[in-house]
Coordinates of C-alpha atoms in Angstrom, one line a residue:
X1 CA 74.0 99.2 106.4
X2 CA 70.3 97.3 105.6
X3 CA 67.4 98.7 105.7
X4 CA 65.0 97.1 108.5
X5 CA 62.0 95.8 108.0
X6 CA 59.8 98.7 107.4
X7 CA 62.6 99.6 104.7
X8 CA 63.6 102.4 106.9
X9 CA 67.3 103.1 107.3
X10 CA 69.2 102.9 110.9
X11 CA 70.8 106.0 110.6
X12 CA 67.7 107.6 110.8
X13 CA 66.1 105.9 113.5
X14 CA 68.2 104.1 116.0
X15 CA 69.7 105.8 118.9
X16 CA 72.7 108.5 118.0
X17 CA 75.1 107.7 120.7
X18 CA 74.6 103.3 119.5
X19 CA 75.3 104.7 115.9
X20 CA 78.5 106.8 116.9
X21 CA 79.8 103.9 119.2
X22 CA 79.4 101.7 116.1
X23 CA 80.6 103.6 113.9
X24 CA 83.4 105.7 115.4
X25 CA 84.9 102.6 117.5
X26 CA 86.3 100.4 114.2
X27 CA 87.0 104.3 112.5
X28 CA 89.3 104.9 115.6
X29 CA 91.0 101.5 115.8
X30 CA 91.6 102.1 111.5
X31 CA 92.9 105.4 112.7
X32 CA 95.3 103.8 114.8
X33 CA 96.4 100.7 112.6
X34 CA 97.5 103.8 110.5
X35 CA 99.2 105.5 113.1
X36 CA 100.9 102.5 114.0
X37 CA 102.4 102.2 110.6
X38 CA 104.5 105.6 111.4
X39 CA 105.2 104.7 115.1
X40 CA 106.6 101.4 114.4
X41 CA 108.8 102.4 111.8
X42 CA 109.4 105.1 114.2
X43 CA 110.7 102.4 117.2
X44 CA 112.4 99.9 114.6
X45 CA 114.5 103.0 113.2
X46 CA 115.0 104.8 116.6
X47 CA 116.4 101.4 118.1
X48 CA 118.0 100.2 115.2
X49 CA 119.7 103.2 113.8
X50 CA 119.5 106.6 116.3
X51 CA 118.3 110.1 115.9
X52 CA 119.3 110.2 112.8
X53 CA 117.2 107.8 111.4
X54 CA 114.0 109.5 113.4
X55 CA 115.3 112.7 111.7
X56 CA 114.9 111.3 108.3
X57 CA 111.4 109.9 108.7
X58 CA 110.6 113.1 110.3
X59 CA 111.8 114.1 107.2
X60 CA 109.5 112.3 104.6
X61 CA 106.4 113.0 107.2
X62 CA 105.1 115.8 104.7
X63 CA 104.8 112.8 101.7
X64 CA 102.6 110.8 104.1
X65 CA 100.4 113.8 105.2
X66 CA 100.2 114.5 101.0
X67 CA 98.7 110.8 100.9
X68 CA 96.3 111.8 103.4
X69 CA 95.5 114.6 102.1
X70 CA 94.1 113.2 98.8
X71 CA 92.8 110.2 100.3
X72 CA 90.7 112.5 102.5
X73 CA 89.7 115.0 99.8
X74 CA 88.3 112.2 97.5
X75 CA 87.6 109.8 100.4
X76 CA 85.9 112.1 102.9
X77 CA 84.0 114.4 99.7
X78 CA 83.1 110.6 98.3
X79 CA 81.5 109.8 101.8
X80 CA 80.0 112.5 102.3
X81 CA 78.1 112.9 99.1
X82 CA 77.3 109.4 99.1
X83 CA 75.4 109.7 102.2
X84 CA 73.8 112.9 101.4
X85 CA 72.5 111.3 98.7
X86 CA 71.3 108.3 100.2
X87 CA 69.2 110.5 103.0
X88 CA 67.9 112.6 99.8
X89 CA 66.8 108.6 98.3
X90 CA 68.7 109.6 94.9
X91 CA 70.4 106.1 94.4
X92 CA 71.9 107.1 91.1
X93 CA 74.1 109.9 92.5
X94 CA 75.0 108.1 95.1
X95 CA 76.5 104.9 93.5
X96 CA 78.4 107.6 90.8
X97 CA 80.2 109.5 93.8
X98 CA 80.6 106.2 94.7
X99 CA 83.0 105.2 91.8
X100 CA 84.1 108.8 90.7
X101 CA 85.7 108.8 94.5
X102 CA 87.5 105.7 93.7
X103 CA 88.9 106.9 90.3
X104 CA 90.0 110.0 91.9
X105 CA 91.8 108.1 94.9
X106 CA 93.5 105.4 92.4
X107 CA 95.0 108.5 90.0
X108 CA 95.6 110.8 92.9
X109 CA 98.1 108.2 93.9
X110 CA 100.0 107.7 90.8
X111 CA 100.3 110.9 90.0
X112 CA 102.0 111.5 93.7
X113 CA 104.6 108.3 93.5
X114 CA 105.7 109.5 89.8
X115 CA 106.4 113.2 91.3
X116 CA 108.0 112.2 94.3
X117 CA 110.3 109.4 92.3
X118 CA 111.1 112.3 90.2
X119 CA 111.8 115.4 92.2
X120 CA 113.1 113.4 95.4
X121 CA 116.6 115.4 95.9
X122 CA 114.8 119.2 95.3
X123 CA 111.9 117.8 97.5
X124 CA 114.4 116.8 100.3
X125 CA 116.3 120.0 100.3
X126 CA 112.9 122.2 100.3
X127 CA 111.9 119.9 103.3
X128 CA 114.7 121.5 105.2
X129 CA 117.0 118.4 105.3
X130 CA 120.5 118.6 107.0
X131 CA 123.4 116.6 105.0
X132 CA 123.8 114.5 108.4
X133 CA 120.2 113.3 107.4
X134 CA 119.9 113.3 103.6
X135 CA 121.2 109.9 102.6
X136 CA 118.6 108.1 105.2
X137 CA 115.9 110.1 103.9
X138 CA 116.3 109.3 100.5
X139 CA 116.5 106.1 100.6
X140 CA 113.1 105.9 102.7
X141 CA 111.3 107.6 100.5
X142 CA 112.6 105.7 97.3
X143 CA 110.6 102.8 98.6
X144 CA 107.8 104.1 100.5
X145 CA 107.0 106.0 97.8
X146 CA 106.1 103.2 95.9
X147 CA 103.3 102.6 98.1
X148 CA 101.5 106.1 97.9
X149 CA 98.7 104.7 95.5
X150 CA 97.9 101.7 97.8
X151 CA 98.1 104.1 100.7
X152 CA 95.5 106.5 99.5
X153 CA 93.5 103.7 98.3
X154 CA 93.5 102.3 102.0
X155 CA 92.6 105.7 103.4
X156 CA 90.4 107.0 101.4
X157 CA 88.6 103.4 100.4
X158 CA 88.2 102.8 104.3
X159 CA 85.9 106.0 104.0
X160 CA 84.0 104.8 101.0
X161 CA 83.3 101.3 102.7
X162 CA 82.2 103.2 106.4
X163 CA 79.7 105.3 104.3
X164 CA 78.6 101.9 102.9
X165 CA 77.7 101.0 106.6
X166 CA 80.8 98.7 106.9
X167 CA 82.9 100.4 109.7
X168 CA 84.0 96.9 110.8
X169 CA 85.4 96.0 107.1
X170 CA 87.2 99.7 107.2
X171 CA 88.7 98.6 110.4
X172 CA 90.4 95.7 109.2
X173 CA 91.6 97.0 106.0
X174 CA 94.0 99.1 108.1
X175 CA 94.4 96.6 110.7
X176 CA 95.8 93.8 108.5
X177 CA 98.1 95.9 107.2
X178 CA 99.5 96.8 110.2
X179 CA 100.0 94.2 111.8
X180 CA 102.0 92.7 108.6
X181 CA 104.0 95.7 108.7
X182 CA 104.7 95.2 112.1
X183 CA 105.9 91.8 111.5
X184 CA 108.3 92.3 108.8
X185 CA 109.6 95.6 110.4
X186 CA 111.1 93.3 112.8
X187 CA 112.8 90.6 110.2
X188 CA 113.7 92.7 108.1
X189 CA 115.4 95.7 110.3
X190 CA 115.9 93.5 113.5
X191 CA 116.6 90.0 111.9
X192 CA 118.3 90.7 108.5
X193 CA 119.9 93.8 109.2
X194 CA 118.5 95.6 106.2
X195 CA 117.9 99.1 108.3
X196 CA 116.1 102.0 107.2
X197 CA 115.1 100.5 103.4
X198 CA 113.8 97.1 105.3
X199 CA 111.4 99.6 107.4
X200 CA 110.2 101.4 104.4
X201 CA 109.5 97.9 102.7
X202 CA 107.9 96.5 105.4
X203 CA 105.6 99.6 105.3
X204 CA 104.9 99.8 101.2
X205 CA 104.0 95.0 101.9
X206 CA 101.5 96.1 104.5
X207 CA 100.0 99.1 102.4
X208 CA 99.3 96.7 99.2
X209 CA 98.0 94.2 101.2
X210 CA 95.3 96.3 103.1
X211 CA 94.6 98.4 100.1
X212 CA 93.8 95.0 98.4
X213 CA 91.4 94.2 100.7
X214 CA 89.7 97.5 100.4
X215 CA 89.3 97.3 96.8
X216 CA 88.2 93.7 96.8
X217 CA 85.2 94.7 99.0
X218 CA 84.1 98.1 97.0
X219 CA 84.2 95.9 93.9
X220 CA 80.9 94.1 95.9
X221 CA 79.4 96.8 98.4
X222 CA 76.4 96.2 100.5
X223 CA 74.2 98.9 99.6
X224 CA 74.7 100.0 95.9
X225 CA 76.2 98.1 93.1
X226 CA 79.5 99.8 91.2
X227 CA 80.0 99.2 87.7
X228 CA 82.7 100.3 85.3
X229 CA 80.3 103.3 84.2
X230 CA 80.3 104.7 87.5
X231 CA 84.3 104.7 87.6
X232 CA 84.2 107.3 84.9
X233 CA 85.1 110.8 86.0
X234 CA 82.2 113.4 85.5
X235 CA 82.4 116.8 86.6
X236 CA 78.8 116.9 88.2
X237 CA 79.9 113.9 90.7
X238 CA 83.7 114.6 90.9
X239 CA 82.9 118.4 91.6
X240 CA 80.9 117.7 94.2
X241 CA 83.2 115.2 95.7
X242 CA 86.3 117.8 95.6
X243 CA 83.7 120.3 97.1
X244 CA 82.9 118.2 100.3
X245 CA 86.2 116.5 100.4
X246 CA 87.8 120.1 100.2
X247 CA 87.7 120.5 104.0
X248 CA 89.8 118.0 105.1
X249 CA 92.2 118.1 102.5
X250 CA 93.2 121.3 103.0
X251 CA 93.5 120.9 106.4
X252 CA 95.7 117.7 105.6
X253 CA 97.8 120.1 103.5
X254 CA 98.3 123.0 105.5
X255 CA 100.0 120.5 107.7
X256 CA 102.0 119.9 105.2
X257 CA 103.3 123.2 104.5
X258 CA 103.4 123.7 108.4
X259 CA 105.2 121.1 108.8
X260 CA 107.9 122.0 106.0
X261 CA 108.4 125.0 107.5
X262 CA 108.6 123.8 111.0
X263 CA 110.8 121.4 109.7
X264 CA 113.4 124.1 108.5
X265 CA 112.9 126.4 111.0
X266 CA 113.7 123.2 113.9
X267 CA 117.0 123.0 111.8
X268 CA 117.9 126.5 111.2
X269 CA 117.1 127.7 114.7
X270 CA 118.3 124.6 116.4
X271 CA 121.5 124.9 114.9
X272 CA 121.7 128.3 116.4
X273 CA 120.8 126.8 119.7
X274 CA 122.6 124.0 122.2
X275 CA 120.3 121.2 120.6
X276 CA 122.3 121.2 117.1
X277 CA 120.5 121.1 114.1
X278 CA 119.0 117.2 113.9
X279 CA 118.0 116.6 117.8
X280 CA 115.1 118.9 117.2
X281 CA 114.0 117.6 113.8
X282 CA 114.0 114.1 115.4
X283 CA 112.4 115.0 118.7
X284 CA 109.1 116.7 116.7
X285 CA 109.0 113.8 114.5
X286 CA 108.6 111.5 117.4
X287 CA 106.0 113.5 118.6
X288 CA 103.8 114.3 116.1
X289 CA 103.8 110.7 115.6
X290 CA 102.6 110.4 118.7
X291 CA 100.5 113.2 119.3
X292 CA 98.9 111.3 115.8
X293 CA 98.0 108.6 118.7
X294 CA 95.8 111.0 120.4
X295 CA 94.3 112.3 117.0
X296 CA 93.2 109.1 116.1
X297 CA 90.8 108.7 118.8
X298 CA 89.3 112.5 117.7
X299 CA 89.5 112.1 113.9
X300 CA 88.0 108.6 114.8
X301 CA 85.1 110.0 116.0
X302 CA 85.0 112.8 113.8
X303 CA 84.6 109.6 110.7
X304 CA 82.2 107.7 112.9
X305 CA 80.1 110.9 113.0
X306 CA 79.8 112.1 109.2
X307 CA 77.3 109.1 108.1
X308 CA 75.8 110.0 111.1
X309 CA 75.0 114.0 110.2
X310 CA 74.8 113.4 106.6
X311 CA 72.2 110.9 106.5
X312 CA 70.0 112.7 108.9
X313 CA 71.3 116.5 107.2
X314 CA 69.9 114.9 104.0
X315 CA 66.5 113.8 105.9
X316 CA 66.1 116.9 107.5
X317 CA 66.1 115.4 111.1
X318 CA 68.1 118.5 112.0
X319 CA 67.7 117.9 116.0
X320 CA 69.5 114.2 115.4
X321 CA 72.2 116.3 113.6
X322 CA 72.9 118.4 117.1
X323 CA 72.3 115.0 119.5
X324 CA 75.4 113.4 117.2
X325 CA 77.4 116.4 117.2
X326 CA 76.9 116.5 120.8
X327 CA 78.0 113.3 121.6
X328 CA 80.6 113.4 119.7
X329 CA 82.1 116.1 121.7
X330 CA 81.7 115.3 124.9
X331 CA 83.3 111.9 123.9
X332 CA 85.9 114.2 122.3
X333 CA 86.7 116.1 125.6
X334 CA 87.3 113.3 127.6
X335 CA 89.8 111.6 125.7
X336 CA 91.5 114.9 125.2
X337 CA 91.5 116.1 128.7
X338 CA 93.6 111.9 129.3
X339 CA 95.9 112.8 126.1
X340 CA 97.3 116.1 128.2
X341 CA 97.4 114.4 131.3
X342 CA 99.4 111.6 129.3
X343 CA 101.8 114.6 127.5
X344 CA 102.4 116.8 131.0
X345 CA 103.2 113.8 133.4
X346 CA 105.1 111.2 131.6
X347 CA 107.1 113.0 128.5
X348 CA 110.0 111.4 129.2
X349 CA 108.6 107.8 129.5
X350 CA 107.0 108.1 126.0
X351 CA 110.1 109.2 124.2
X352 CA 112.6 106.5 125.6
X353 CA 110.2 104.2 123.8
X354 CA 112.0 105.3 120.8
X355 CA 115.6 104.6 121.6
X356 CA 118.6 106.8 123.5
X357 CA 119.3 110.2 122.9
X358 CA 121.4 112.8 124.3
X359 CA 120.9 114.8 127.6
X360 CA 119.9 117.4 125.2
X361 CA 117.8 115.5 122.9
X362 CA 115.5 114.4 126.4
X363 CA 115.4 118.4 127.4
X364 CA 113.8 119.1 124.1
X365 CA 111.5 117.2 124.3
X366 CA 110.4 117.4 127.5
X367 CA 109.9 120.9 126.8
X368 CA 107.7 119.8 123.6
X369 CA 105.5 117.8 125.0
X370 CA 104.6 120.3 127.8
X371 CA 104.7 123.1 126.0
X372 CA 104.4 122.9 122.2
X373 CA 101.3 120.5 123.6
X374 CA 100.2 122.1 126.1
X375 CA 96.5 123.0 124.9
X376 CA 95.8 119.3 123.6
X377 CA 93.0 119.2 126.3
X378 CA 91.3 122.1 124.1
X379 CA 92.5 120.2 120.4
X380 CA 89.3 118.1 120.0
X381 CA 86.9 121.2 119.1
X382 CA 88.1 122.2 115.8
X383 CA 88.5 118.7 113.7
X384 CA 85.2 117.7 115.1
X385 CA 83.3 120.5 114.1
X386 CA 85.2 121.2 110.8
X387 CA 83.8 117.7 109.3
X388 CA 80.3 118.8 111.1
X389 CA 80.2 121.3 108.7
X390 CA 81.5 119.3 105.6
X391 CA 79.1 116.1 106.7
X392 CA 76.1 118.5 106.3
X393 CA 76.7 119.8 103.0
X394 CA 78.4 123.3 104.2
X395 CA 82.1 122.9 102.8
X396 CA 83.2 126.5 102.7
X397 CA 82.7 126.8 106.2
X398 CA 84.5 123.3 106.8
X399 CA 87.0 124.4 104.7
X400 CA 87.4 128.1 106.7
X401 CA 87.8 125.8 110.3
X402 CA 90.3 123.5 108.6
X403 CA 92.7 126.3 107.5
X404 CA 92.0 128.3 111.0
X405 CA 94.8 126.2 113.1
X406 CA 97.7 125.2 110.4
X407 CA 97.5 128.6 108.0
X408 CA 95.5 131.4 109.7
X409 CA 97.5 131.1 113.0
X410 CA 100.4 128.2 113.4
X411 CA 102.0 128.6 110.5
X412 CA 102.6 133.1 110.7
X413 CA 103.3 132.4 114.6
X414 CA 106.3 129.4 113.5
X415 CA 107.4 132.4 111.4
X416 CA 107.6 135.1 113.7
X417 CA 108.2 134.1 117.4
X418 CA 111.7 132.5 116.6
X419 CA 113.2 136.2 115.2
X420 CA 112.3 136.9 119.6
X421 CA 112.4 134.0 121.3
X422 CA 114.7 131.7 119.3
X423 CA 113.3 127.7 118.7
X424 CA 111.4 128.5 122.1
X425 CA 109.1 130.7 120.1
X426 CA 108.5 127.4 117.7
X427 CA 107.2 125.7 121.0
X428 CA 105.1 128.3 121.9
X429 CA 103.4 129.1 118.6
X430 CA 101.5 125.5 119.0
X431 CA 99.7 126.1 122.1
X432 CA 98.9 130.2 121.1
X433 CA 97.4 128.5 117.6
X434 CA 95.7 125.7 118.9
X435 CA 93.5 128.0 122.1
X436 CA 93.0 130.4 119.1
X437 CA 91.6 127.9 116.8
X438 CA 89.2 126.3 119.5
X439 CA 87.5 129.6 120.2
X440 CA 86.5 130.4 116.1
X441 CA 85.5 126.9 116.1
X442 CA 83.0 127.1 119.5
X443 CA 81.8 130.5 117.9
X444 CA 81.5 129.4 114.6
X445 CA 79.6 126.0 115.6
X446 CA 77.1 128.2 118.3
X447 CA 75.9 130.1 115.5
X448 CA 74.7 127.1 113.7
X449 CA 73.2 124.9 116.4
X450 CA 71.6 128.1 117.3
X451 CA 69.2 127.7 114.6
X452 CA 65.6 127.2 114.8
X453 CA 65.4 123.8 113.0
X454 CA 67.9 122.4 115.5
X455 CA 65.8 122.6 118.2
X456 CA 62.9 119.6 119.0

């Protein structure tokens, strides 16, 4: 973002709620572009192959959310110290988070396609994979996996060019990519027949493209000017880049480990049920793919915000801090209060989007929408005000409000309802987890916008 004339910079002095609406509106339509990468696999497979094929990339979802996570945790801690550096003025720290971010995102990458090329088989059967499913899930991952550098680079470089005060660039990294993958999805599942593999290929052309285009533009940003010394890890800047990025990486892998275990317990407990042991693994990988829809207007704004609080954090304009926090919630409510209106009335219209299933294949999810969702209306509180926390320097606290929904509560109550209620208990662990986690958050964020130097 320039400076204006007076060599002030906007985040500091124009309006909060035109900052967040121009800087949260391109995060949320990058959100979705990526979104849209697992949902149209999700309807090319679901059309093309069954609930079998929706099982398998249910399947492979904890890979993805291990992309995310390290895209986040250098992406998001890059941002963040970036911007906190640039409201302190210190220019030289803030071009080498700048580059140690983007180091950290490239080798983050490689490191994850090599282990998941190698340890595919022991990863699938740890994921809680049924033999029905097995074959179609390794041989979506084989080449999607492939694409796991470009992927993270995507992510976590759209976050390095938003903190450069490019949202709009950000936006159409993701969005180019997306709509290529959407393209080739349908020649190459719909047109040449080439199923599950010409899904996963589409996926791992798009990724390589957009991820292209990210990297092209961080090799000239707008406000600071990378060379190859800045690309060189050093534990000052790449400390404090794991520290801020902590937050939402951890959150991004507690979902992972969640969804493991939710994945095995679906299996195990619906195969103890009427559903049989793959309807449920494919119904909750349609919709967390499409409750990932909903998150992408909330994490949207969550991205649009951090610039937002860490410039003004680092300038100490503490009562701007609250007015963007603020807004960002109410904005946040809204759009959650449509997202449970959307889950509780028309559960049945969303998941015929993604082919025919059984009578009870539509039963379970019906239930899952309206119960295992039933507290979306409640789910914009914690994201939003973990990355408050990590936006204004506070990353243990981030980090606490991250692990309160996946770890502290979801995770034990997937583990322990089923042994009384059977796979209803798995529904009814996600609503108890989710109201639980939206009270520590409210208390948690009171406390701090309590403070004196909030107030003005």
């Amino acid at each position: 973002m320039k400076l204006q004339g007076n060599g002030q910079n906007p985040l500091g002095t124009l309006p909060v709620e035109k900052l967040l609406l121009k800087f949260a509106v391109p995060s949320i339509i990058a959100m979705l572009t990526s979104a849209l990468y697992n949902i149209v696999d999700q309807f090319f497979i679901g059309n093309a192959i069954g609930e079998l094929g929706n099982a398998a990339t249910n399947v492979a979802f904890p890979l993805n959310i291990s992309c995310t996570a390290i895209a986040l945790l250098f992406g998001i801690g890059g941002a963040s110290a970036f911007n906190l550096a640039k409201g302190e003025r210190d220019e030289e720290s803030a071009v080498n988070y700048m580059g140690n971010a983007l180091t950290g995102l490239f080798i983050g990458g490689i490191i994850l396609a090599l282990f998941a090329e190698i340890s595919l088989g022991r990863m699938l059967t740890m994921f809680g994979t049924p033999d029905s499913v097995m074959d179609y899930a390794a041989a979506y991952i084989r080449i999607t996996a492939v694409g796991f550098p470009m992927l993270i680079l995507t992510i976590g470089g759209g976050h390095l060019i938003r903190a450069d005060g490019s949202p709009n660039m950000s936006m159409v990294c993701n969005l180019t990519g997306a709509i290529i993958n959407t393209v080739l999805d349908a020649l190459f599942v719909f047109g040449f027949h080439w199923g599950i593999q010409g899904a996963a290929l589409a996926t791992v052309i798009g990724q390589y493209i957009s991820a292209g285009i990210a990297v092209n533009y961080l090799r000239n940003c707008k406000t600071v000017s990378l060379k190859m010394k800045n690309l060189l890890p050093k534990k000052r800047y790449i400390g404090r880049v794991v520290s801020l990025g902590g937050a939402p990486c951890s959150n991004q892998l507690a979902m992972m480990v969640v969804q493991i275990v939710m994945n095995k317990s679906l299996t195990y407990y619906g195969g103890m049920s009427h559903y049989g042991d793959a309807t449920p693994l494919a119904v909750a990988g349609i919709i967390s793919k499409v409750n990932m829809v909903f998150f992408s207007f909330i994490i949207g704004i969550s991205q649009g915000l951090q610039p937002i609080m860490g410039f003004n954090y680092g300038a100490k304009q503490y009562p701007r801090v609250k007015k963007a926090y603020m807004t960002a919630i109410k904005a946040g409510a809204v759009l959650s209060v449509i997202a449970f209106g959307l889950f509780q009335i028309f559960p049945r219209n969303i998941i015929s989007i993604f082919g025919k299933g059984s009578a009870e294949y539509v039963e379970f999810a019906v239930s899952y929408f309206r119960v295992y969702l039933f507290f979306t209306f409640l789910n914009f509180i914690q994201p939003l005000t973990s990355n408050c926390f990590t936006a204004i320097g506070k990353p243990k606290r981030g980090m606490f409000l991250s692990l309160t929904r996946q770890i502290i509560f979801l995770l034990p109550l997937i583990v322990a309802l089923p042994l009384f209620m059977g796979i209803d208990g798995i529904l009814f662990a996600g609503p108890i987890a989710d109201g639980l986690a939206a009270l520590v958050a409210f208390l948690m964020i009171y406390k701090e916008l309590s403070q004196e130097n909030y107030k003005g």
